[in-house]
Amino acid sequence: MSNIHLITTCTNGKNGLSNGTLSLSKYTSGHISSAMLINSWCSAVNSAIPASATVCAVDLYKGGHWATAKTILKEYPIDLWILSAGLGLLNYKDKVLPYQATFAKGYEESIPSYSHQYVGKSFHRTWWKEITERSPFKLQHPTSITALMKKNKHDYFIICGSPDYINAIEIDINNGLQYLNDSQKQLLIITSKKINVRLEPFLFKSNQHMAQWLKCNMLMLNISLARYLVKEFVDSKADNLHLLSQQLIKNLENLPEREFKKGMRRSIEEVNAYILNLLIRQPGISATQALRIFRDAGNSFEEKRFRVVFKAIAESKP
């Protein structure tokens, strides 16, 4: 059987972060043009990696999502790739340095949208194109999905991630389709929202119903689905990702509908205690991840206030 490439998103939680960490927030604090931001960031990355203490990419990230990705790598014959908003397309063996950059909105290190210049989130696609073309790993392996597909036209590709990341890479994916022998059989994209119409034939849309079935929270849903599909694909010696995903969807239709209960309103004191406990158990967790876990547990609190409380507690911890 041909090789399976599992391509999944990086995580906000990283080992080795410090005050000196390469962070996009240091470049976006002033009025800087989109071109200057790209040039400044790529130059900083390419200068820092050869001159810094590095860590294997597989050991950089942390959290439940990444733990599941590492489990898949350990248990099944796959090649693991990382969609990094700061470093581009990484192989799990790459030697990288801690950094802070994300396609998700609402963070100091979020990649801006430049809405006055670009429609919607289209700048994120430009950003992805530029950082993959200027990747410091170009001499080691393909640094774009297009190049990866061109080099491995007989292989299978499972791409799973949040809508923000899938949006950023959609042109890269679309450009690579021409190189696959049978893209319908070889490509599956797992995410929770609609995607570009050109990629809809490859979409496996995740939802809360599936999270209940897999007994995981929404943060780990896409990677948990990938783990299930990889297992079924390998164990059954399948050769068609599309058929396998359609069979899973059919099987899920027979499951009882999940009962949704309105979250219990929590006081500010209860939220403080919850966040503090969560940060002790998961030090690298982000505000978005914490809010989702909080709500999945049946709790309710206004999002903006939750983020303010989370930031205050996170910054006060030694």
PDB file of C-alpha atoms in Angstrom:
ATOM      1  CA  MET A   1       0.000   0.000   0.000  1.00  0.00           C
ATOM      2  CA  SER A   2       1.174   3.526  -0.752  1.00  0.00           C
ATOM      3  CA  ASN A   3       2.229   5.827   2.052  1.00  0.00           C
ATOM      4  CA  ILE A   4      -0.238   7.960   4.033  1.00  0.00           C
ATOM      5  CA  HIS A   5       0.598  11.598   4.664  1.00  0.00           C
ATOM      6  CA  LEU A   6      -1.243  13.007   7.670  1.00  0.00           C
ATOM      7  CA  ILE A   7      -1.164  16.800   7.503  1.00  0.00           C
ATOM      8  CA  THR A   8      -2.515  18.571  10.570  1.00  0.00           C
ATOM      9  CA  THR A   9      -2.388  21.962  12.237  1.00  0.00           C
ATOM     10  CA  CYS A  10       0.137  23.108  14.789  1.00  0.00           C
ATOM     11  CA  THR A  11      -1.021  24.068  18.291  1.00  0.00           C
ATOM     12  CA  ASN A  12      -0.829  27.259  20.323  1.00  0.00           C
ATOM     13  CA  GLY A  13       0.613  25.243  23.181  1.00  0.00           C
ATOM     14  CA  LYS A  14       4.360  24.873  22.686  1.00  0.00           C
ATOM     15  CA  ASN A  15       7.293  23.773  24.782  1.00  0.00           C
ATOM     16  CA  GLY A  16      10.144  26.200  25.372  1.00  0.00           C
ATOM     17  CA  LEU A  17       8.261  29.497  25.048  1.00  0.00           C
ATOM     18  CA  SER A  18       9.932  32.449  26.783  1.00  0.00           C
ATOM     19  CA  ASN A  19      10.115  36.229  26.657  1.00  0.00           C
ATOM     20  CA  GLY A  20      12.659  35.914  23.877  1.00  0.00           C
ATOM     21  CA  THR A  21      10.507  33.658  21.717  1.00  0.00           C
ATOM     22  CA  LEU A  22      10.115  34.671  18.081  1.00  0.00           C
ATOM     23  CA  SER A  23       6.602  36.118  18.072  1.00  0.00           C
ATOM     24  CA  LEU A  24       4.611  37.731  15.304  1.00  0.00           C
ATOM     25  CA  SER A  25       3.192  40.201  17.824  1.00  0.00           C
ATOM     26  CA  LYS A  26       6.556  41.966  17.847  1.00  0.00           C
ATOM     27  CA  TYR A  27       6.166  42.705  14.130  1.00  0.00           C
ATOM     28  CA  THR A  28       2.488  43.674  13.996  1.00  0.00           C
ATOM     29  CA  SER A  29       2.401  46.161  16.869  1.00  0.00           C
ATOM     30  CA  GLY A  30       2.905  49.160  14.565  1.00  0.00           C
ATOM     31  CA  HIS A  31       1.541  50.206  11.166  1.00  0.00           C
ATOM     32  CA  ILE A  32       3.369  47.868   8.843  1.00  0.00           C
ATOM     33  CA  SER A  33       2.475  46.960   5.274  1.00  0.00           C
ATOM     34  CA  SER A  34       1.564  43.391   4.368  1.00  0.00           C
ATOM     35  CA  ALA A  35       4.670  43.034   2.187  1.00  0.00           C
ATOM     36  CA  MET A  36       6.936  44.386   4.917  1.00  0.00           C
ATOM     37  CA  LEU A  37       5.401  42.029   7.476  1.00  0.00           C
ATOM     38  CA  ILE A  38       6.038  39.010   5.257  1.00  0.00           C
ATOM     39  CA  ASN A  39       9.613  40.090   4.520  1.00  0.00           C
ATOM     40  CA  SER A  40      10.403  40.872   8.156  1.00  0.00           C
ATOM     41  CA  TRP A  41       8.987  37.623   9.489  1.00  0.00           C
ATOM     42  CA  CYS A  42      10.581  35.366   6.875  1.00  0.00           C
ATOM     43  CA  SER A  43      13.947  37.052   7.342  1.00  0.00           C
ATOM     44  CA  ALA A  44      13.690  36.625  11.112  1.00  0.00           C
ATOM     45  CA  VAL A  45      12.813  32.936  10.784  1.00  0.00           C
ATOM     46  CA  ASN A  46      15.577  32.181   8.310  1.00  0.00           C
ATOM     47  CA  SER A  47      18.129  33.997  10.466  1.00  0.00           C
ATOM     48  CA  ALA A  48      17.007  32.546  13.792  1.00  0.00           C
ATOM     49  CA  ILE A  49      16.828  28.824  12.997  1.00  0.00           C
ATOM     50  CA  PRO A  50      20.515  28.325  12.068  1.00  0.00           C
ATOM     51  CA  ALA A  51      21.639  30.458  15.021  1.00  0.00           C
ATOM     52  CA  SER A  52      19.343  29.113  17.750  1.00  0.00           C
ATOM     53  CA  ALA A  53      18.954  26.021  19.865  1.00  0.00           C
ATOM     54  CA  THR A  54      16.384  23.936  18.037  1.00  0.00           C
ATOM     55  CA  VAL A  55      14.006  21.124  18.909  1.00  0.00           C
ATOM     56  CA  CYS A  56      12.492  18.390  16.788  1.00  0.00           C
ATOM     57  CA  ALA A  57       9.097  19.608  15.522  1.00  0.00           C
ATOM     58  CA  VAL A  58       7.327  16.567  16.925  1.00  0.00           C
ATOM     59  CA  ASP A  59       8.465  17.610  20.415  1.00  0.00           C
ATOM     60  CA  LEU A  60       7.669  21.313  20.088  1.00  0.00           C
ATOM     61  CA  TYR A  61       3.904  21.160  20.324  1.00  0.00           C
ATOM     62  CA  LYS A  62       1.763  20.005  23.236  1.00  0.00           C
ATOM     63  CA  GLY A  63      -1.857  19.453  24.224  1.00  0.00           C
ATOM     64  CA  GLY A  64      -4.472  16.817  23.464  1.00  0.00           C
ATOM     65  CA  HIS A  65      -4.541  17.441  19.721  1.00  0.00           C
ATOM     66  CA  TRP A  66      -0.817  16.969  19.382  1.00  0.00           C
ATOM     67  CA  ALA A  67      -0.724  13.967  21.705  1.00  0.00           C
ATOM     68  CA  THR A  68      -3.223  12.252  19.391  1.00  0.00           C
ATOM     69  CA  ALA A  69      -1.164  13.132  16.314  1.00  0.00           C
ATOM     70  CA  LYS A  70       1.917  11.582  17.940  1.00  0.00           C
ATOM     71  CA  THR A  71      -0.081   8.473  18.808  1.00  0.00           C
ATOM     72  CA  ILE A  72      -1.108   8.058  15.156  1.00  0.00           C
ATOM     73  CA  LEU A  73       2.526   8.458  14.104  1.00  0.00           C
ATOM     74  CA  LYS A  74       3.591   5.789  16.585  1.00  0.00           C
ATOM     75  CA  GLU A  75       0.856   3.273  15.787  1.00  0.00           C
ATOM     76  CA  TYR A  76       0.479   3.478  12.007  1.00  0.00           C
ATOM     77  CA  PRO A  77       2.717   3.729   8.903  1.00  0.00           C
ATOM     78  CA  ILE A  78       2.209   7.419   8.186  1.00  0.00           C
ATOM     79  CA  ASP A  79       4.345  10.452   7.511  1.00  0.00           C
ATOM     80  CA  LEU A  80       3.325  13.351   9.752  1.00  0.00           C
ATOM     81  CA  TRP A  81       3.317  16.932   8.449  1.00  0.00           C
ATOM     82  CA  ILE A  82       2.497  20.136  10.309  1.00  0.00           C
ATOM     83  CA  LEU A  83       0.639  23.203   9.056  1.00  0.00           C
ATOM     84  CA  SER A  84       2.539  25.935  10.856  1.00  0.00           C
ATOM     85  CA  ALA A  85       1.345  29.531  10.512  1.00  0.00           C
ATOM     86  CA  GLY A  86       4.820  30.704  11.433  1.00  0.00           C
ATOM     87  CA  LEU A  87       7.118  28.224   9.697  1.00  0.00           C
ATOM     88  CA  GLY A  88       5.049  26.829   6.832  1.00  0.00           C
ATOM     89  CA  LEU A  89       4.770  23.132   6.017  1.00  0.00           C
ATOM     90  CA  LEU A  90       6.920  21.150   8.434  1.00  0.00           C
ATOM     91  CA  ASN A  91       7.859  17.518   8.620  1.00  0.00           C
ATOM     92  CA  TYR A  92       7.743  16.113  12.141  1.00  0.00           C
ATOM     93  CA  LYS A  93      11.518  15.506  11.994  1.00  0.00           C
ATOM     94  CA  ASP A  94      12.424  19.130  11.216  1.00  0.00           C
ATOM     95  CA  LYS A  95      14.605  21.000  13.682  1.00  0.00           C
ATOM     96  CA  VAL A  96      12.678  24.120  14.640  1.00  0.00           C
ATOM     97  CA  LEU A  97      12.599  26.799  17.304  1.00  0.00           C
ATOM     98  CA  PRO A  98       9.711  27.951  19.518  1.00  0.00           C
ATOM     99  CA  TYR A  99       7.606  30.669  17.894  1.00  0.00           C
ATOM    100  CA  GLN A 100       4.208  32.311  18.193  1.00  0.00           C
ATOM    101  CA  ALA A 101       2.035  32.885  15.115  1.00  0.00           C
ATOM    102  CA  THR A 102      -1.445  31.683  14.248  1.00  0.00           C
ATOM    103  CA  PHE A 103      -4.144  31.946  11.586  1.00  0.00           C
ATOM    104  CA  ALA A 104      -6.776  31.953  14.343  1.00  0.00           C
ATOM    105  CA  LYS A 105      -8.078  35.392  15.226  1.00  0.00           C
ATOM    106  CA  GLY A 106      -8.104  37.059  18.612  1.00  0.00           C
ATOM    107  CA  TYR A 107      -4.478  36.590  19.658  1.00  0.00           C
ATOM    108  CA  GLU A 108      -1.625  39.074  19.884  1.00  0.00           C
ATOM    109  CA  GLU A 109       0.296  36.808  17.497  1.00  0.00           C
ATOM    110  CA  SER A 110      -2.606  36.398  15.033  1.00  0.00           C
ATOM    111  CA  ILE A 111      -1.730  37.005  11.394  1.00  0.00           C
ATOM    112  CA  PRO A 112      -3.641  40.143  10.397  1.00  0.00           C
ATOM    113  CA  SER A 113      -6.226  40.116   7.616  1.00  0.00           C
ATOM    114  CA  TYR A 114      -5.352  43.491   6.012  1.00  0.00           C
ATOM    115  CA  SER A 115      -9.048  43.825   5.194  1.00  0.00           C
ATOM    116  CA  HIS A 116      -8.495  47.213   3.504  1.00  0.00           C
ATOM    117  CA  GLN A 117      -6.302  45.479   0.939  1.00  0.00           C
ATOM    118  CA  TYR A 118      -7.531  41.877   0.832  1.00  0.00           C
ATOM    119  CA  VAL A 119     -11.030  40.376   0.680  1.00  0.00           C
ATOM    120  CA  GLY A 120     -12.020  38.339   3.735  1.00  0.00           C
ATOM    121  CA  LYS A 121      -9.120  36.181   4.865  1.00  0.00           C
ATOM    122  CA  SER A 122      -7.415  36.036   1.483  1.00  0.00           C
ATOM    123  CA  PHE A 123      -4.227  37.577   2.920  1.00  0.00           C
ATOM    124  CA  HIS A 124      -3.785  34.371   4.905  1.00  0.00           C
ATOM    125  CA  ARG A 125      -3.462  32.492   1.605  1.00  0.00           C
ATOM    126  CA  THR A 126      -0.869  34.996   0.430  1.00  0.00           C
ATOM    127  CA  TRP A 127       0.963  34.591   3.739  1.00  0.00           C
ATOM    128  CA  TRP A 128       0.989  30.794   3.383  1.00  0.00           C
ATOM    129  CA  LYS A 129       2.282  30.998  -0.187  1.00  0.00           C
ATOM    130  CA  GLU A 130       5.116  33.319   0.809  1.00  0.00           C
ATOM    131  CA  ILE A 131       6.291  31.472   3.919  1.00  0.00           C
ATOM    132  CA  THR A 132       6.266  28.122   2.102  1.00  0.00           C
ATOM    133  CA  GLU A 133       8.278  29.565  -0.790  1.00  0.00           C
ATOM    134  CA  ARG A 134      10.790  31.102   1.615  1.00  0.00           C
ATOM    135  CA  SER A 135      10.942  28.148   3.986  1.00  0.00           C
ATOM    136  CA  PRO A 136      14.330  27.365   5.564  1.00  0.00           C
ATOM    137  CA  PHE A 137      13.601  23.675   4.913  1.00  0.00           C
ATOM    138  CA  LYS A 138      13.393  23.919   1.120  1.00  0.00           C
ATOM    139  CA  LEU A 139      16.533  21.850   0.590  1.00  0.00           C
ATOM    140  CA  GLN A 140      15.312  19.092   2.915  1.00  0.00           C
ATOM    141  CA  HIS A 141      11.781  18.294   1.727  1.00  0.00           C
ATOM    142  CA  PRO A 142       8.757  19.727  -0.120  1.00  0.00           C
ATOM    143  CA  THR A 143       7.608  22.869   1.658  1.00  0.00           C
ATOM    144  CA  SER A 144       4.173  23.198   0.092  1.00  0.00           C
ATOM    145  CA  ILE A 145       1.289  20.776  -0.265  1.00  0.00           C
ATOM    146  CA  THR A 146       1.507  21.174  -4.038  1.00  0.00           C
ATOM    147  CA  ALA A 147       5.157  20.107  -4.041  1.00  0.00           C
ATOM    148  CA  LEU A 148       4.421  17.251  -1.629  1.00  0.00           C
ATOM    149  CA  MET A 149       1.667  15.895  -3.878  1.00  0.00           C
ATOM    150  CA  LYS A 150       3.826  16.319  -6.977  1.00  0.00           C
ATOM    151  CA  LYS A 151       6.593  14.262  -5.391  1.00  0.00           C
ATOM    152  CA  ASN A 152       4.235  11.573  -4.021  1.00  0.00           C
ATOM    153  CA  LYS A 153       1.559  11.246  -6.691  1.00  0.00           C
ATOM    154  CA  HIS A 154       0.666   7.657  -5.708  1.00  0.00           C
ATOM    155  CA  ASP A 155       0.283   8.362  -1.978  1.00  0.00           C
ATOM    156  CA  TYR A 156      -2.715   9.215   0.206  1.00  0.00           C
ATOM    157  CA  PHE A 157      -3.283  12.527   1.962  1.00  0.00           C
ATOM    158  CA  ILE A 158      -5.434  13.197   5.021  1.00  0.00           C
ATOM    159  CA  ILE A 159      -5.539  16.887   5.897  1.00  0.00           C
ATOM    160  CA  CYS A 160      -7.251  17.842   9.137  1.00  0.00           C
ATOM    161  CA  GLY A 161      -7.497  21.188  10.832  1.00  0.00           C
ATOM    162  CA  SER A 162      -9.558  24.163  11.883  1.00  0.00           C
ATOM    163  CA  PRO A 163     -11.376  26.249   9.239  1.00  0.00           C
ATOM    164  CA  ASP A 164      -8.859  29.102   9.661  1.00  0.00           C
ATOM    165  CA  TYR A 165      -5.980  26.867   8.605  1.00  0.00           C
ATOM    166  CA  ILE A 166      -7.868  25.084   5.815  1.00  0.00           C
ATOM    167  CA  ASN A 167      -8.777  28.503   4.401  1.00  0.00           C
ATOM    168  CA  ALA A 168      -5.114  29.522   4.363  1.00  0.00           C
ATOM    169  CA  ILE A 169      -3.954  26.428   2.454  1.00  0.00           C
ATOM    170  CA  GLU A 170      -6.881  25.874   0.082  1.00  0.00           C
ATOM    171  CA  ILE A 171      -5.095  27.250  -3.013  1.00  0.00           C
ATOM    172  CA  ASP A 172      -2.045  25.148  -2.185  1.00  0.00           C
ATOM    173  CA  ILE A 173      -4.220  22.032  -1.975  1.00  0.00           C
ATOM    174  CA  ASN A 174      -6.093  22.845  -5.166  1.00  0.00           C
ATOM    175  CA  ASN A 175      -2.868  23.367  -7.096  1.00  0.00           C
ATOM    176  CA  GLY A 176      -1.599  19.969  -5.991  1.00  0.00           C
ATOM    177  CA  LEU A 177      -4.636  17.973  -7.145  1.00  0.00           C
ATOM    178  CA  GLN A 178      -3.411  17.822 -10.734  1.00  0.00           C
ATOM    179  CA  TYR A 179      -0.441  15.699  -9.684  1.00  0.00           C
ATOM    180  CA  LEU A 180      -2.374  12.930  -7.946  1.00  0.00           C
ATOM    181  CA  ASN A 181      -3.252   9.820  -9.939  1.00  0.00           C
ATOM    182  CA  ASP A 182      -6.812   9.752  -8.572  1.00  0.00           C
ATOM    183  CA  SER A 183      -7.444  12.674  -6.235  1.00  0.00           C
ATOM    184  CA  GLN A 184     -10.921  11.442  -5.254  1.00  0.00           C
ATOM    185  CA  LYS A 185      -9.407   8.280  -3.809  1.00  0.00           C
ATOM    186  CA  GLN A 186      -6.240   9.841  -2.449  1.00  0.00           C
ATOM    187  CA  LEU A 187      -7.337  13.006  -0.618  1.00  0.00           C
ATOM    188  CA  LEU A 188      -9.551  13.675   2.384  1.00  0.00           C
ATOM    189  CA  ILE A 189      -9.965  17.037   4.145  1.00  0.00           C
ATOM    190  CA  ILE A 190     -11.367  16.938   7.692  1.00  0.00           C
ATOM    191  CA  THR A 191     -12.683  20.208   9.096  1.00  0.00           C
ATOM    192  CA  SER A 192     -15.809  21.602  10.745  1.00  0.00           C
ATOM    193  CA  LYS A 193     -17.044  24.142   8.189  1.00  0.00           C
ATOM    194  CA  LYS A 194     -17.728  24.493   4.481  1.00  0.00           C
ATOM    195  CA  ILE A 195     -14.710  24.946   2.256  1.00  0.00           C
ATOM    196  CA  ASN A 196     -14.028  26.275  -1.217  1.00  0.00           C
ATOM    197  CA  VAL A 197     -16.356  24.721  -3.771  1.00  0.00           C
ATOM    198  CA  ARG A 198     -13.396  23.271  -5.688  1.00  0.00           C
ATOM    199  CA  LEU A 199     -12.438  21.202  -2.651  1.00  0.00           C
ATOM    200  CA  GLU A 200     -15.935  20.130  -1.552  1.00  0.00           C
ATOM    201  CA  PRO A 201     -15.619  16.641  -3.161  1.00  0.00           C
ATOM    202  CA  PHE A 202     -12.840  15.897  -0.659  1.00  0.00           C
ATOM    203  CA  LEU A 203     -14.533  17.301   2.455  1.00  0.00           C
ATOM    204  CA  PHE A 204     -15.338  15.215   5.515  1.00  0.00           C
ATOM    205  CA  LYS A 205     -17.245  17.720   7.646  1.00  0.00           C
ATOM    206  CA  SER A 206     -16.894  17.142  11.380  1.00  0.00           C
ATOM    207  CA  ASN A 207     -19.581  18.035  13.929  1.00  0.00           C
ATOM    208  CA  GLN A 208     -20.490  17.680  17.609  1.00  0.00           C
ATOM    209  CA  HIS A 209     -22.405  14.492  16.926  1.00  0.00           C
ATOM    210  CA  MET A 210     -19.135  12.838  15.929  1.00  0.00           C
ATOM    211  CA  ALA A 211     -17.418  14.160  19.051  1.00  0.00           C
ATOM    212  CA  GLN A 212     -20.000  12.382  21.172  1.00  0.00           C
ATOM    213  CA  TRP A 213     -19.414   9.134  19.278  1.00  0.00           C
ATOM    214  CA  LEU A 214     -15.610   9.386  19.610  1.00  0.00           C
ATOM    215  CA  LYS A 215     -15.875  10.527  23.247  1.00  0.00           C
ATOM    216  CA  CYS A 216     -13.668  13.553  22.673  1.00  0.00           C
ATOM    217  CA  ASN A 217     -14.082  17.308  22.921  1.00  0.00           C
ATOM    218  CA  MET A 218     -14.375  19.576  19.888  1.00  0.00           C
ATOM    219  CA  LEU A 219     -10.723  20.633  20.128  1.00  0.00           C
ATOM    220  CA  MET A 220      -9.615  17.065  19.462  1.00  0.00           C
ATOM    221  CA  LEU A 221     -12.390  16.070  17.064  1.00  0.00           C
ATOM    222  CA  ASN A 222     -10.636  16.514  13.701  1.00  0.00           C
ATOM    223  CA  ILE A 223      -7.475  14.703  14.745  1.00  0.00           C
ATOM    224  CA  SER A 224      -9.527  11.980  16.477  1.00  0.00           C
ATOM    225  CA  LEU A 225     -11.456  11.419  13.246  1.00  0.00           C
ATOM    226  CA  ALA A 226      -8.151  11.229  11.394  1.00  0.00           C
ATOM    227  CA  ARG A 227      -6.950   8.587  13.830  1.00  0.00           C
ATOM    228  CA  TYR A 228     -10.101   6.516  13.309  1.00  0.00           C
ATOM    229  CA  LEU A 229      -9.914   6.789   9.520  1.00  0.00           C
ATOM    230  CA  VAL A 230      -6.209   5.943   9.401  1.00  0.00           C
ATOM    231  CA  LYS A 231      -6.869   2.850  11.525  1.00  0.00           C
ATOM    232  CA  GLU A 232      -9.740   1.691   9.316  1.00  0.00           C
ATOM    233  CA  PHE A 233      -7.797   2.458   6.139  1.00  0.00           C
ATOM    234  CA  VAL A 234      -4.747   0.502   7.261  1.00  0.00           C
ATOM    235  CA  ASP A 235      -6.573  -2.405   8.914  1.00  0.00           C
ATOM    236  CA  SER A 236      -8.886  -2.984   5.942  1.00  0.00           C
ATOM    237  CA  LYS A 237      -6.080  -2.436   3.404  1.00  0.00           C
ATOM    238  CA  ALA A 238      -8.338   0.052   1.655  1.00  0.00           C
ATOM    239  CA  ASP A 239      -7.405   2.085  -1.410  1.00  0.00           C
ATOM    240  CA  ASN A 240     -10.131   4.733  -1.471  1.00  0.00           C
ATOM    241  CA  LEU A 241     -10.369   7.443   1.189  1.00  0.00           C
ATOM    242  CA  HIS A 242     -13.610   8.805  -0.250  1.00  0.00           C
ATOM    243  CA  LEU A 243     -15.459   5.510  -0.007  1.00  0.00           C
ATOM    244  CA  LEU A 244     -14.171   4.942   3.504  1.00  0.00           C
ATOM    245  CA  SER A 245     -15.349   8.380   4.651  1.00  0.00           C
ATOM    246  CA  GLN A 246     -18.764   7.922   3.054  1.00  0.00           C
ATOM    247  CA  GLN A 247     -19.189   4.603   4.829  1.00  0.00           C
ATOM    248  CA  LEU A 248     -18.371   6.252   8.146  1.00  0.00           C
ATOM    249  CA  ILE A 249     -20.910   9.013   7.508  1.00  0.00           C
ATOM    250  CA  LYS A 250     -23.546   6.370   6.747  1.00  0.00           C
ATOM    251  CA  ASN A 251     -22.749   4.507   9.953  1.00  0.00           C
ATOM    252  CA  LEU A 252     -22.971   7.706  11.999  1.00  0.00           C
ATOM    253  CA  GLU A 253     -26.456   8.417  10.657  1.00  0.00           C
ATOM    254  CA  ASN A 254     -27.736   5.490  12.690  1.00  0.00           C
ATOM    255  CA  LEU A 255     -26.492   6.912  15.980  1.00  0.00           C
ATOM    256  CA  PRO A 256     -29.032   8.620  18.260  1.00  0.00           C
ATOM    257  CA  GLU A 257     -29.060  12.409  18.154  1.00  0.00           C
ATOM    258  CA  ARG A 258     -27.129  14.127  20.889  1.00  0.00           C
ATOM    259  CA  GLU A 259     -29.182  15.970  23.471  1.00  0.00           C
ATOM    260  CA  PHE A 260     -27.976  19.512  23.921  1.00  0.00           C
ATOM    261  CA  LYS A 261     -28.494  21.139  27.275  1.00  0.00           C
ATOM    262  CA  LYS A 262     -28.228  24.827  27.948  1.00  0.00           C
ATOM    263  CA  GLY A 263     -25.018  25.594  29.812  1.00  0.00           C
ATOM    264  CA  MET A 264     -25.200  26.453  33.479  1.00  0.00           C
ATOM    265  CA  ARG A 265     -24.425  30.102  34.093  1.00  0.00           C
ATOM    266  CA  ARG A 266     -21.284  30.453  36.188  1.00  0.00           C
ATOM    267  CA  SER A 267     -20.217  33.302  38.458  1.00  0.00           C
ATOM    268  CA  ILE A 268     -16.968  35.201  38.041  1.00  0.00           C
ATOM    269  CA  GLU A 269     -15.565  33.391  41.088  1.00  0.00           C
ATOM    270  CA  GLU A 270     -16.397  30.010  39.593  1.00  0.00           C
ATOM    271  CA  VAL A 271     -14.828  30.982  36.281  1.00  0.00           C
ATOM    272  CA  ASN A 272     -11.671  32.160  38.040  1.00  0.00           C
ATOM    273  CA  ALA A 273     -11.358  28.865  39.872  1.00  0.00           C
ATOM    274  CA  TYR A 274     -12.071  26.846  36.720  1.00  0.00           C
ATOM    275  CA  ILE A 275      -9.451  28.659  34.643  1.00  0.00           C
ATOM    276  CA  LEU A 276      -6.818  28.458  37.373  1.00  0.00           C
ATOM    277  CA  ASN A 277      -7.340  24.709  37.710  1.00  0.00           C
ATOM    278  CA  LEU A 278      -7.248  24.258  33.936  1.00  0.00           C
ATOM    279  CA  LEU A 279      -3.979  26.179  33.616  1.00  0.00           C
ATOM    280  CA  ILE A 280      -2.411  24.001  36.304  1.00  0.00           C
ATOM    281  CA  ARG A 281      -3.407  20.850  34.398  1.00  0.00           C
ATOM    282  CA  GLN A 282      -2.682  22.206  30.906  1.00  0.00           C
ATOM    283  CA  PRO A 283      -0.132  25.064  31.160  1.00  0.00           C
ATOM    284  CA  GLY A 284       0.065  25.736  27.432  1.00  0.00           C
ATOM    285  CA  ILE A 285      -3.657  25.951  26.773  1.00  0.00           C
ATOM    286  CA  SER A 286      -5.031  29.005  24.952  1.00  0.00           C
ATOM    287  CA  ALA A 287      -8.084  31.081  25.864  1.00  0.00           C
ATOM    288  CA  THR A 288     -10.019  29.654  22.910  1.00  0.00           C
ATOM    289  CA  GLN A 289      -9.224  26.087  23.890  1.00  0.00           C
ATOM    290  CA  ALA A 290     -10.095  26.766  27.519  1.00  0.00           C
ATOM    291  CA  LEU A 291     -13.437  28.320  26.559  1.00  0.00           C
ATOM    292  CA  ARG A 292     -14.382  25.326  24.433  1.00  0.00           C
ATOM    293  CA  ILE A 293     -13.537  22.874  27.212  1.00  0.00           C
ATOM    294  CA  PHE A 294     -15.451  25.057  29.672  1.00  0.00           C
ATOM    295  CA  ARG A 295     -18.546  25.055  27.480  1.00  0.00           C
ATOM    296  CA  ASP A 296     -18.269  21.379  26.543  1.00  0.00           C
ATOM    297  CA  ALA A 297     -18.456  20.661  30.269  1.00  0.00           C
ATOM    298  CA  GLY A 298     -21.894  22.290  30.388  1.00  0.00           C
ATOM    299  CA  ASN A 299     -20.899  25.745  31.588  1.00  0.00           C
ATOM    300  CA  SER A 300     -21.924  29.194  30.397  1.00  0.00           C
ATOM    301  CA  PHE A 301     -20.161  32.563  30.595  1.00  0.00           C
ATOM    302  CA  GLU A 302     -19.861  35.536  28.246  1.00  0.00           C
ATOM    303  CA  GLU A 303     -16.965  34.991  25.828  1.00  0.00           C
ATOM    304  CA  LYS A 304     -15.301  38.417  26.015  1.00  0.00           C
ATOM    305  CA  ARG A 305     -15.349  38.390  29.820  1.00  0.00           C
ATOM    306  CA  PHE A 306     -13.979  34.827  29.824  1.00  0.00           C
ATOM    307  CA  ARG A 307     -11.036  35.885  27.648  1.00  0.00           C
ATOM    308  CA  VAL A 308     -10.286  38.886  29.868  1.00  0.00           C
ATOM    309  CA  VAL A 309     -10.304  36.694  32.977  1.00  0.00           C
ATOM    310  CA  PHE A 310      -8.186  34.034  31.272  1.00  0.00           C
ATOM    311  CA  LYS A 311      -5.560  36.568  30.162  1.00  0.00           C
ATOM    312  CA  ALA A 312      -5.351  38.113  33.618  1.00  0.00           C
ATOM    313  CA  ILE A 313      -4.859  34.745  35.321  1.00  0.00           C
ATOM    314  CA  ALA A 314      -2.418  33.443  32.696  1.00  0.00           C
ATOM    315  CA  GLU A 315      -0.246  36.544  32.955  1.00  0.00           C
ATOM    316  CA  SER A 316      -0.238  36.470  36.745  1.00  0.00           C
ATOM    317  CA  LYS A 317       1.080  32.897  36.909  1.00  0.00           C
ATOM    318  CA  PRO A 318       4.841  32.679  37.566  1.00  0.00           C
TER     319      PRO A 318
END
